[in-house]
Amino acid sequence: MQFLRANWWKLTLLGGAVAVASWGGWGYADQRRPTLIALNTNTGKLAWVYPLADDFGYSKGPIAGNGKVVLDGCIKTADKNCGAYQIQTFDARSGKLLWRDRPTGEYEPYEIASNQSAVIQNDRLYHQLENQLRSIDLATGTQQWQIPRRWFSRNGIWFGMGLVARSDKLAMLELGNRQRSLQILDPKTGKLQQQATITIPKLESTRHIIATNDRTLFLETSGLVSADTPNTFYDRGTSAVTAYNSKTLQPRFRTDIKSSGIFQMEPIGNILLLGNYNDYDPKTEGAALMAIDANTGKTIWQKTRSQIDCHSWSGNEYQVDADTVYFDCNRDGEYNLEDRSRIVALSTQTGAVRWQTQLSADSSIRHLPAAMTARQYLTFRRVTKAKADRTQVVALDRQTGKLLWAFPLFDDEGKYRGFRAIVAAEDDRFFALNLLPRWQVWLLQMDLSWYINQPIAN
């Protein structure tokens, strides 16, 4: 009776929702609707939800910074699943929509939506379209400047934006028509301050990934090289990191790496951390994760996938702070069915394992996006018990790997957690896309505590 008195109005709302569902059809009320959610990372509870329009289509996911959350993606039209492209920006604390923009110009909407096309730095959003780079006021959506910048060929994936934004400079890789160059721009005006033509050797290409610290700008390249055996023309190739003085853009050093491609570079003090694609073969594999001296290019430490017992590298970006690098490690194989997916934390200084935590024994766990707050590592896991099957957001303590909380999702198919999906975090908020039934959205708009899905233990 006490429960009924305390929750009478919630029960009334639920009864109203049931009545509407009966009148309009349960099928409509139970339709999954794309929703941007924010979780309070201290409690693991909903902070706010923003139901997106019915014509909202594909999206990689949100980015966050400077108290804002930016979500871009496809808009469905009568003849296309991605007939238009749109950016929406929200207040990170309240979830209030601040502005939205559908850029004009010639570009393929899906190409922009499916690739990294935006980065936040202080109060600016730098946004790449097919032929232009824009600087946008993050709070208002007002365009500050734009410059011509040809970026990619259609029907392709670029792996990096080729742009690094800092408070004092904007560094970018310019593809041009026949030659490539590194450029330093004034972030306030977009005016060119420094430029240097770069030469990429024959058979090499770039994934358009650059990184910078206070002194140096780093560019990755990779390519095939002649094979030793007479029956094959190319082997699996090598990669290289070339370092340039960040003020003059004069080359400083080049380091060759046994790798089929570099997918991430992160400067941490005097260390440059690299994530590499490599085969899982103890006889031939190169380093999947390594640290090189950012001043000389010399290797400090390196770890192959077999050394850290990761049969399947997730392919998503690792997370890193000053002391630790965190990543999803899949142990796949006949003898590891009970220990499929782990989060592993390594020391950035030595490569030694700090901790590792098993997340799930589910074999379908792959390519899980992650984000970090000051104290937590946040990602996903899938839990199956008897007839219950849940995908959950999970928070781990960054110092110990201890599971702090789990938040169950309705989106068990993982529509917004696939290959190259992203999530974001800032302060005590975690942001992700989810699919919620319409009836659940209706209830949450009245009271965030009326969330029906409940977690189950792993």
CSV table of C-alpha atoms in Angstrom, one decimal:
chain,number,residue,atom,x,y,z
A,1,MET,CA,0.0,0.0,0.0
A,2,GLN,CA,2.9,2.4,0.8
A,3,PHE,CA,4.4,1.7,-2.6
A,4,LEU,CA,1.1,2.5,-4.3
A,5,ARG,CA,0.8,5.8,-2.4
A,6,ALA,CA,4.4,6.8,-3.2
A,7,ASN,CA,4.1,5.9,-6.9
A,8,TRP,CA,0.4,6.5,-7.7
A,9,TRP,CA,1.1,9.1,-10.3
A,10,LYS,CA,3.7,6.9,-12.0
A,11,LEU,CA,1.1,4.1,-12.1
A,12,THR,CA,-1.4,6.5,-13.6
A,13,LEU,CA,1.1,7.4,-16.3
A,14,LEU,CA,1.8,3.8,-17.0
A,15,GLY,CA,-1.9,3.1,-17.2
A,16,GLY,CA,-2.3,6.0,-19.6
A,17,ALA,CA,0.6,4.7,-21.8
A,18,VAL,CA,-1.1,1.2,-21.8
A,19,ALA,CA,-4.4,2.8,-22.8
A,20,VAL,CA,-2.7,4.8,-25.6
A,21,ALA,CA,-0.9,1.6,-26.8
A,22,SER,CA,-4.2,-0.3,-26.8
A,23,TRP,CA,-5.9,2.5,-28.8
A,24,GLY,CA,-3.1,3.2,-31.2
A,25,GLY,CA,-1.6,-0.2,-31.4
A,26,TRP,CA,1.1,-1.8,-29.3
A,27,GLY,CA,3.3,-2.2,-32.4
A,28,TYR,CA,3.6,1.6,-32.7
A,29,ALA,CA,4.2,2.1,-29.0
A,30,ASP,CA,6.9,-0.6,-28.9
A,31,GLN,CA,8.8,0.7,-31.9
A,32,ARG,CA,12.5,1.4,-31.1
A,33,ARG,CA,13.3,5.0,-31.4
A,34,PRO,CA,16.9,6.4,-31.7
A,35,THR,CA,17.6,8.3,-28.5
A,36,LEU,CA,20.7,10.2,-27.2
A,37,ILE,CA,21.2,9.3,-23.5
A,38,ALA,CA,23.4,10.8,-20.8
A,39,LEU,CA,24.3,8.7,-17.8
A,40,ASN,CA,25.5,10.1,-14.5
A,41,THR,CA,28.8,8.3,-14.1
A,42,ASN,CA,28.7,8.6,-10.3
A,43,THR,CA,25.5,6.7,-9.9
A,44,GLY,CA,25.1,4.8,-13.2
A,45,LYS,CA,21.6,6.3,-13.6
A,46,LEU,CA,20.1,8.4,-16.4
A,47,ALA,CA,20.8,12.1,-16.3
A,48,TRP,CA,18.7,13.0,-19.4
A,49,VAL,CA,17.4,11.6,-22.6
A,50,TYR,CA,16.8,13.3,-25.9
A,51,PRO,CA,14.5,11.4,-28.4
A,52,LEU,CA,15.6,12.0,-31.9
A,53,ALA,CA,13.3,12.6,-34.8
A,54,ASP,CA,11.8,9.7,-36.7
A,55,ASP,CA,13.8,10.6,-39.8
A,56,PHE,CA,17.1,10.3,-37.9
A,57,GLY,CA,19.3,7.6,-39.6
A,58,TYR,CA,22.8,6.3,-39.3
A,59,SER,CA,25.3,8.0,-36.9
A,60,LYS,CA,28.7,7.0,-35.6
A,61,GLY,CA,27.8,8.5,-32.2
A,62,PRO,CA,28.4,11.7,-30.2
A,63,ILE,CA,31.5,13.7,-29.3
A,64,ALA,CA,31.8,16.0,-26.3
A,65,GLY,CA,33.8,18.9,-25.0
A,66,ASN,CA,33.6,22.3,-23.4
A,67,GLY,CA,30.2,21.5,-21.9
A,68,LYS,CA,28.6,20.5,-25.2
A,69,VAL,CA,27.6,17.3,-26.9
A,70,VAL,CA,27.7,17.2,-30.7
A,71,LEU,CA,25.9,14.5,-32.7
A,72,ASP,CA,26.0,14.3,-36.4
A,73,GLY,CA,24.4,11.8,-38.7
A,74,CYS,CA,22.1,10.9,-41.6
A,75,ILE,CA,18.6,12.2,-42.2
A,76,LYS,CA,16.2,9.8,-44.0
A,77,THR,CA,14.4,11.2,-47.1
A,78,ALA,CA,11.7,9.8,-49.3
A,79,ASP,CA,14.1,8.1,-51.6
A,80,LYS,CA,17.3,7.5,-49.5
A,81,ASN,CA,18.2,6.2,-46.0
A,82,CYS,CA,20.8,9.0,-46.0
A,83,GLY,CA,19.4,11.7,-48.1
A,84,ALA,CA,20.7,14.6,-45.9
A,85,TYR,CA,23.3,15.3,-43.3
A,86,GLN,CA,22.7,17.1,-40.0
A,87,ILE,CA,24.7,18.3,-36.9
A,88,GLN,CA,23.0,18.8,-33.6
A,89,THR,CA,24.6,20.3,-30.5
A,90,PHE,CA,23.3,19.9,-26.9
A,91,ASP,CA,24.1,21.3,-23.5
A,92,ALA,CA,26.0,18.5,-21.7
A,93,ARG,CA,24.4,19.1,-18.3
A,94,SER,CA,20.7,19.5,-19.2
A,95,GLY,CA,20.4,17.8,-22.6
A,96,LYS,CA,18.9,21.0,-24.1
A,97,LEU,CA,19.2,21.3,-27.8
A,98,LEU,CA,21.3,24.4,-28.6
A,99,TRP,CA,21.4,24.4,-32.4
A,100,ARG,CA,21.3,22.2,-35.4
A,101,ASP,CA,22.7,22.7,-38.9
A,102,ARG,CA,22.3,21.1,-42.3
A,103,PRO,CA,25.3,22.3,-44.3
A,104,THR,CA,24.9,23.4,-47.8
A,105,GLY,CA,27.3,22.5,-50.6
A,106,GLU,CA,28.2,19.5,-52.7
A,107,TYR,CA,28.9,16.4,-50.6
A,108,GLU,CA,27.7,12.9,-50.1
A,109,PRO,CA,25.8,12.8,-46.8
A,110,TYR,CA,26.7,9.3,-45.9
A,111,GLU,CA,30.5,9.9,-46.5
A,112,ILE,CA,30.5,12.7,-44.0
A,113,ALA,CA,28.3,10.9,-41.5
A,114,SER,CA,30.3,7.6,-41.6
A,115,ASN,CA,33.7,9.1,-41.2
A,116,GLN,CA,35.5,11.3,-38.6
A,117,SER,CA,34.5,14.8,-39.7
A,118,ALA,CA,34.4,16.9,-36.5
A,119,VAL,CA,36.6,17.8,-33.6
A,120,ILE,CA,36.0,20.0,-30.6
A,121,GLN,CA,38.7,22.4,-29.2
A,122,ASN,CA,37.8,24.9,-26.6
A,123,ASP,CA,34.8,26.9,-27.9
A,124,ARG,CA,35.2,25.8,-31.5
A,125,LEU,CA,33.9,22.9,-33.6
A,126,TYR,CA,36.1,22.2,-36.6
A,127,HIS,CA,34.0,20.4,-39.2
A,128,GLN,CA,35.1,18.9,-42.5
A,129,LEU,CA,32.9,18.6,-45.5
A,130,GLU,CA,34.0,17.1,-48.8
A,131,ASN,CA,35.6,20.3,-50.2
A,132,GLN,CA,35.8,22.7,-47.2
A,133,LEU,CA,36.9,22.9,-43.6
A,134,ARG,CA,34.7,25.0,-41.3
A,135,SER,CA,35.2,26.6,-37.9
A,136,ILE,CA,31.9,26.9,-35.9
A,137,ASP,CA,31.1,28.6,-32.6
A,138,LEU,CA,30.3,25.6,-30.4
A,139,ALA,CA,27.7,27.5,-28.3
A,140,THR,CA,25.7,29.1,-31.1
A,141,GLY,CA,26.4,27.2,-34.3
A,142,THR,CA,27.6,30.4,-36.0
A,143,GLN,CA,30.2,29.8,-38.7
A,144,GLN,CA,33.4,31.7,-37.9
A,145,TRP,CA,35.4,30.9,-41.1
A,146,GLN,CA,35.7,28.4,-43.9
A,147,ILE,CA,38.5,27.4,-46.2
A,148,PRO,CA,38.7,25.2,-49.3
A,149,ARG,CA,40.0,21.8,-48.4
A,150,ARG,CA,39.7,18.8,-50.6
A,151,TRP,CA,39.6,15.8,-48.3
A,152,PHE,CA,38.6,12.4,-49.7
A,153,SER,CA,37.4,10.5,-52.7
A,154,ARG,CA,33.8,9.4,-52.7
A,155,ASN,CA,32.9,5.8,-51.9
A,156,GLY,CA,35.8,5.4,-49.5
A,157,ILE,CA,36.7,5.4,-45.8
A,158,TRP,CA,39.2,7.7,-44.3
A,159,PHE,CA,40.7,6.5,-41.1
A,160,GLY,CA,41.7,9.9,-39.7
A,161,MET,CA,40.6,13.5,-40.1
A,162,GLY,CA,44.2,14.6,-40.8
A,163,LEU,CA,43.6,17.5,-38.4
A,164,VAL,CA,44.8,18.2,-34.9
A,165,ALA,CA,43.3,21.2,-33.0
A,166,ARG,CA,45.1,22.8,-30.1
A,167,SER,CA,44.4,26.1,-28.4
A,168,ASP,CA,47.4,27.7,-30.0
A,169,LYS,CA,47.4,26.1,-33.5
A,170,LEU,CA,45.5,24.1,-36.0
A,171,ALA,CA,47.7,21.5,-37.8
A,172,MET,CA,46.3,19.6,-40.8
A,173,LEU,CA,47.3,17.3,-43.7
A,174,GLU,CA,46.2,18.9,-47.0
A,175,LEU,CA,45.7,16.3,-49.8
A,176,GLY,CA,45.7,18.8,-52.7
A,177,ASN,CA,45.4,17.6,-56.3
A,178,ARG,CA,48.8,16.1,-57.0
A,179,GLN,CA,50.8,16.7,-53.9
A,180,ARG,CA,50.3,16.6,-50.1
A,181,SER,CA,51.4,19.1,-47.6
A,182,LEU,CA,51.4,19.7,-43.9
A,183,GLN,CA,49.9,23.1,-42.8
A,184,ILE,CA,49.8,25.1,-39.7
A,185,LEU,CA,46.7,27.5,-39.5
A,186,ASP,CA,45.7,30.3,-37.2
A,187,PRO,CA,42.8,28.7,-35.3
A,188,LYS,CA,41.1,32.1,-35.0
A,189,THR,CA,41.1,33.0,-38.6
A,190,GLY,CA,42.0,29.9,-40.6
A,191,LYS,CA,44.8,31.7,-42.3
A,192,LEU,CA,47.9,29.7,-43.3
A,193,GLN,CA,50.9,30.3,-41.1
A,194,GLN,CA,53.3,27.5,-42.2
A,195,GLN,CA,53.4,24.9,-45.0
A,196,ALA,CA,55.7,22.1,-46.1
A,197,THR,CA,55.3,19.8,-49.0
A,198,ILE,CA,55.6,16.1,-48.0
A,199,THR,CA,56.8,13.3,-50.2
A,200,ILE,CA,55.3,9.8,-49.7
A,201,PRO,CA,57.5,7.1,-51.3
A,202,LYS,CA,56.1,4.8,-54.0
A,203,LEU,CA,53.8,2.1,-52.8
A,204,GLU,CA,53.1,4.0,-49.6
A,205,SER,CA,49.9,5.7,-48.6
A,206,THR,CA,48.5,7.4,-45.5
A,207,ARG,CA,45.4,6.7,-43.3
A,208,HIS,CA,45.4,10.5,-42.7
A,209,ILE,CA,46.3,10.2,-39.1
A,210,ILE,CA,48.4,13.0,-37.6
A,211,ALA,CA,49.3,13.9,-34.0
A,212,THR,CA,51.2,16.6,-32.3
A,213,ASN,CA,52.7,17.6,-29.0
A,214,ASP,CA,54.4,21.0,-28.1
A,215,ARG,CA,57.4,20.4,-30.3
A,216,THR,CA,56.6,17.8,-33.0
A,217,LEU,CA,54.0,16.9,-35.6
A,218,PHE,CA,53.7,13.2,-36.4
A,219,LEU,CA,52.5,11.6,-39.7
A,220,GLU,CA,51.8,7.9,-40.2
A,221,THR,CA,52.3,6.2,-43.6
A,222,SER,CA,52.1,2.5,-44.6
A,223,GLY,CA,52.6,0.5,-47.7
A,224,LEU,CA,53.5,-2.8,-49.3
A,225,VAL,CA,57.1,-3.8,-50.0
A,226,SER,CA,58.7,-6.4,-52.2
A,227,ALA,CA,58.4,-9.9,-50.9
A,228,ASP,CA,61.3,-12.3,-50.5
A,229,THR,CA,59.5,-15.3,-52.0
A,230,PRO,CA,59.5,-15.4,-55.8
A,231,ASN,CA,55.8,-16.4,-56.1
A,232,THR,CA,54.4,-13.3,-54.4
A,233,PHE,CA,55.1,-9.7,-55.4
A,234,TYR,CA,54.4,-8.0,-52.1
A,235,ASP,CA,54.6,-8.9,-48.5
A,236,ARG,CA,52.4,-7.6,-45.7
A,237,GLY,CA,54.2,-4.3,-45.7
A,238,THR,CA,55.7,-1.9,-43.2
A,239,SER,CA,54.5,1.4,-41.6
A,240,ALA,CA,56.4,4.5,-40.7
A,241,VAL,CA,56.1,7.5,-38.5
A,242,THR,CA,57.7,10.7,-39.7
A,243,ALA,CA,58.3,13.5,-37.2
A,244,TYR,CA,58.3,17.2,-38.2
A,245,ASN,CA,59.2,20.3,-36.2
A,246,SER,CA,55.8,21.8,-35.3
A,247,LYS,CA,57.0,25.3,-36.0
A,248,THR,CA,59.1,25.0,-39.1
A,249,LEU,CA,57.7,21.7,-40.4
A,250,GLN,CA,61.2,20.5,-41.1
A,251,PRO,CA,61.6,16.7,-40.9
A,252,ARG,CA,63.2,15.5,-37.6
A,253,PHE,CA,63.2,11.7,-38.0
A,254,ARG,CA,61.5,8.7,-39.6
A,255,THR,CA,60.9,5.4,-37.8
A,256,ASP,CA,60.0,2.3,-39.8
A,257,ILE,CA,57.7,-0.2,-38.1
A,258,LYS,CA,56.7,-3.8,-38.9
A,259,SER,CA,52.9,-3.3,-39.3
A,260,SER,CA,50.2,-3.6,-41.8
A,261,GLY,CA,48.9,-0.2,-40.7
A,262,ILE,CA,48.8,2.3,-37.9
A,263,PHE,CA,45.3,3.1,-36.6
A,264,GLN,CA,46.1,5.4,-33.7
A,265,MET,CA,48.9,7.7,-32.5
A,266,GLU,CA,48.9,9.4,-29.1
A,267,PRO,CA,51.6,11.7,-27.8
A,268,ILE,CA,52.1,11.5,-24.0
A,269,GLY,CA,54.9,13.7,-22.7
A,270,ASN,CA,58.0,12.4,-24.4
A,271,ILE,CA,56.4,9.2,-25.6
A,272,LEU,CA,54.4,8.5,-28.8
A,273,LEU,CA,52.0,5.6,-28.3
A,274,LEU,CA,51.1,3.6,-31.5
A,275,GLY,CA,48.4,1.1,-32.2
A,276,ASN,CA,49.1,-1.2,-35.1
A,277,TYR,CA,47.2,-3.7,-37.2
A,278,ASN,CA,49.1,-7.1,-37.2
A,279,ASP,CA,48.4,-10.8,-37.6
A,280,TYR,CA,48.1,-13.1,-34.6
A,281,ASP,CA,51.0,-15.3,-35.4
A,282,PRO,CA,53.9,-15.6,-32.8
A,283,LYS,CA,56.4,-16.3,-35.7
A,284,THR,CA,55.6,-13.4,-37.9
A,285,GLU,CA,53.6,-10.8,-36.0
A,286,GLY,CA,54.8,-7.3,-35.2
A,287,ALA,CA,53.9,-5.1,-32.3
A,288,ALA,CA,50.2,-4.4,-31.8
A,289,LEU,CA,50.9,-1.7,-29.3
A,290,MET,CA,54.2,0.1,-28.8
A,291,ALA,CA,55.8,3.3,-27.4
A,292,ILE,CA,58.5,5.2,-29.1
A,293,ASP,CA,60.6,8.1,-28.0
A,294,ALA,CA,58.9,11.2,-29.3
A,295,ASN,CA,62.2,13.0,-29.7
A,296,THR,CA,64.3,10.3,-31.4
A,297,GLY,CA,61.9,7.6,-32.7
A,298,LYS,CA,63.6,4.9,-30.8
A,299,THR,CA,61.4,2.0,-29.5
A,300,ILE,CA,60.8,2.1,-25.7
A,301,TRP,CA,58.6,-0.9,-25.5
A,302,GLN,CA,56.4,-3.0,-27.7
A,303,LYS,CA,53.7,-5.7,-27.2
A,304,THR,CA,52.5,-8.2,-29.7
A,305,ARG,CA,49.0,-9.6,-29.4
A,306,SER,CA,50.2,-13.0,-28.4
A,307,GLN,CA,52.3,-11.4,-25.6
A,308,ILE,CA,49.1,-9.9,-24.1
A,309,ASP,CA,47.0,-12.9,-25.0
A,310,CYS,CA,44.7,-11.0,-27.3
A,311,HIS,CA,43.7,-13.2,-30.2
A,312,SER,CA,41.3,-10.6,-31.7
A,313,TRP,CA,42.2,-7.0,-31.6
A,314,SER,CA,39.1,-4.9,-31.3
A,315,GLY,CA,39.9,-2.3,-34.0
A,316,ASN,CA,38.5,0.5,-31.9
A,317,GLU,CA,40.7,3.2,-30.6
A,318,TYR,CA,42.3,2.6,-27.2
A,319,GLN,CA,41.9,5.1,-24.4
A,320,VAL,CA,45.0,6.7,-22.8
A,321,ASP,CA,46.0,9.0,-19.9
A,322,ALA,CA,49.4,10.0,-18.7
A,323,ASP,CA,50.1,6.7,-17.0
A,324,THR,CA,48.0,4.0,-18.6
A,325,VAL,CA,46.6,2.8,-21.9
A,326,TYR,CA,43.3,0.9,-21.9
A,327,PHE,CA,41.9,-1.4,-24.6
A,328,ASP,CA,39.5,-4.2,-25.3
A,329,CYS,CA,41.2,-7.5,-25.7
A,330,ASN,CA,39.3,-10.5,-27.1
A,331,ARG,CA,40.5,-14.0,-26.4
A,332,ASP,CA,39.0,-16.2,-29.1
A,333,GLY,CA,39.5,-19.8,-29.7
A,334,GLU,CA,38.5,-23.4,-28.8
A,335,TYR,CA,40.0,-23.3,-25.3
A,336,ASN,CA,39.0,-19.8,-24.3
A,337,LEU,CA,35.3,-19.9,-24.6
A,338,GLU,CA,34.8,-18.9,-20.9
A,339,ASP,CA,37.0,-15.8,-21.2
A,340,ARG,CA,36.2,-14.0,-24.4
A,341,SER,CA,36.4,-10.3,-23.7
A,342,ARG,CA,38.6,-8.4,-21.3
A,343,ILE,CA,39.7,-4.8,-20.7
A,344,VAL,CA,43.4,-4.6,-20.2
A,345,ALA,CA,45.4,-1.7,-18.8
A,346,LEU,CA,49.1,-1.3,-19.5
A,347,SER,CA,51.6,1.1,-18.2
A,348,THR,CA,52.5,3.8,-20.8
A,349,GLN,CA,56.1,3.9,-19.5
A,350,THR,CA,56.9,0.2,-19.5
A,351,GLY,CA,54.1,-1.7,-21.2
A,352,ALA,CA,53.6,-3.8,-18.1
A,353,VAL,CA,50.1,-5.0,-17.3
A,354,ARG,CA,48.5,-3.0,-14.5
A,355,TRP,CA,45.2,-4.9,-14.4
A,356,GLN,CA,42.8,-6.8,-16.5
A,357,THR,CA,39.1,-7.3,-16.1
A,358,GLN,CA,36.9,-9.9,-17.8
A,359,LEU,CA,33.7,-8.2,-19.1
A,360,SER,CA,31.9,-11.0,-20.9
A,361,ALA,CA,32.0,-14.6,-22.1
A,362,ASP,CA,29.8,-13.8,-25.1
A,363,SER,CA,31.4,-14.5,-28.4
A,364,SER,CA,29.5,-11.7,-30.2
A,365,ILE,CA,31.4,-9.0,-28.4
A,366,ARG,CA,33.4,-7.1,-30.9
A,367,HIS,CA,34.4,-3.5,-31.7
A,368,LEU,CA,33.2,-1.9,-28.5
A,369,PRO,CA,33.5,1.9,-28.3
A,370,ALA,CA,34.8,3.3,-25.0
A,371,ALA,CA,35.3,6.7,-23.2
A,372,MET,CA,36.9,7.9,-20.0
A,373,THR,CA,36.1,10.3,-17.2
A,374,ALA,CA,38.7,11.3,-14.5
A,375,ARG,CA,38.1,8.1,-12.6
A,376,GLN,CA,36.3,5.6,-14.8
A,377,TYR,CA,36.7,3.6,-18.0
A,378,LEU,CA,33.3,3.2,-19.7
A,379,THR,CA,32.3,0.7,-22.4
A,380,PHE,CA,29.8,-2.1,-23.1
A,381,ARG,CA,29.3,-5.8,-22.4
A,382,ARG,CA,26.7,-8.4,-23.4
A,383,VAL,CA,25.3,-10.6,-20.6
A,384,THR,CA,23.3,-13.8,-21.3
A,385,LYS,CA,21.6,-15.7,-18.4
A,386,ALA,CA,18.9,-18.3,-19.1
A,387,LYS,CA,16.3,-16.5,-21.2
A,388,ALA,CA,17.6,-13.0,-20.3
A,389,ASP,CA,19.9,-11.3,-22.8
A,390,ARG,CA,21.2,-7.7,-22.1
A,391,THR,CA,23.7,-5.3,-23.5
A,392,GLN,CA,24.9,-3.1,-20.7
A,393,VAL,CA,27.0,0.1,-20.3
A,394,VAL,CA,29.6,-0.7,-17.7
A,395,ALA,CA,32.0,1.5,-15.7
A,396,LEU,CA,35.3,0.3,-14.4
A,397,ASP,CA,37.6,2.0,-11.9
A,398,ARG,CA,40.6,3.2,-13.8
A,399,GLN,CA,43.0,2.4,-11.0
A,400,THR,CA,41.9,-1.1,-10.2
A,401,GLY,CA,39.6,-2.4,-13.0
A,402,LYS,CA,36.8,-3.0,-10.5
A,403,LEU,CA,33.3,-3.0,-12.0
A,404,LEU,CA,31.5,0.0,-10.5
A,405,TRP,CA,28.0,-0.3,-12.1
A,406,ALA,CA,26.1,-1.6,-15.1
A,407,PHE,CA,23.3,0.1,-17.0
A,408,PRO,CA,21.1,-2.1,-19.2
A,409,LEU,CA,20.1,-1.1,-22.7
A,410,PHE,CA,17.1,-1.9,-24.9
A,411,ASP,CA,19.3,-2.0,-28.1
A,412,ASP,CA,20.4,-5.6,-27.9
A,413,GLU,CA,21.2,-5.7,-31.6
A,414,GLY,CA,24.0,-3.2,-31.0
A,415,LYS,CA,22.9,-0.9,-33.9
A,416,TYR,CA,25.0,2.0,-32.5
A,417,ARG,CA,27.9,-0.1,-31.1
A,418,GLY,CA,29.3,-1.6,-34.3
A,419,PHE,CA,32.4,-1.0,-36.3
A,420,ARG,CA,33.8,2.5,-35.8
A,421,ALA,CA,31.0,3.5,-33.5
A,422,ILE,CA,31.9,6.2,-30.9
A,423,VAL,CA,30.7,7.3,-27.5
A,424,ALA,CA,31.8,10.3,-25.4
A,425,ALA,CA,32.3,11.4,-21.8
A,426,GLU,CA,32.9,14.7,-20.0
A,427,ASP,CA,33.1,15.5,-16.3
A,428,ASP,CA,30.5,13.1,-14.7
A,429,ARG,CA,28.5,12.4,-17.9
A,430,PHE,CA,28.6,9.5,-20.4
A,431,PHE,CA,26.9,10.0,-23.8
A,432,ALA,CA,25.7,7.3,-26.2
A,433,LEU,CA,23.1,6.5,-28.7
A,434,ASN,CA,20.5,3.9,-27.8
A,435,LEU,CA,17.2,2.5,-29.2
A,436,LEU,CA,14.3,3.0,-26.8
A,437,PRO,CA,10.7,1.8,-27.2
A,438,ARG,CA,8.3,4.8,-27.6
A,439,TRP,CA,6.4,3.9,-24.5
A,440,GLN,CA,9.7,4.0,-22.5
A,441,VAL,CA,10.6,7.4,-23.9
A,442,TRP,CA,7.1,8.7,-22.9
A,443,LEU,CA,7.6,7.6,-19.3
A,444,LEU,CA,11.2,9.0,-19.1
A,445,GLN,CA,10.1,12.4,-20.3
A,446,MET,CA,7.9,12.6,-17.2
A,447,ASP,CA,10.3,10.9,-14.7
A,448,LEU,CA,13.8,9.6,-15.4
A,449,SER,CA,13.5,7.1,-12.6
A,450,TRP,CA,10.8,5.2,-14.5
A,451,TYR,CA,13.3,3.2,-16.5
A,452,ILE,CA,12.0,-0.4,-16.8
A,453,ASN,CA,15.0,-2.3,-18.0
A,454,GLN,CA,17.0,-3.9,-15.1
A,455,PRO,CA,20.6,-5.2,-15.1
A,456,ILE,CA,21.4,-8.8,-14.7
A,457,ALA,CA,24.7,-10.2,-13.4
A,458,ASN,CA,27.4,-11.5,-15.7
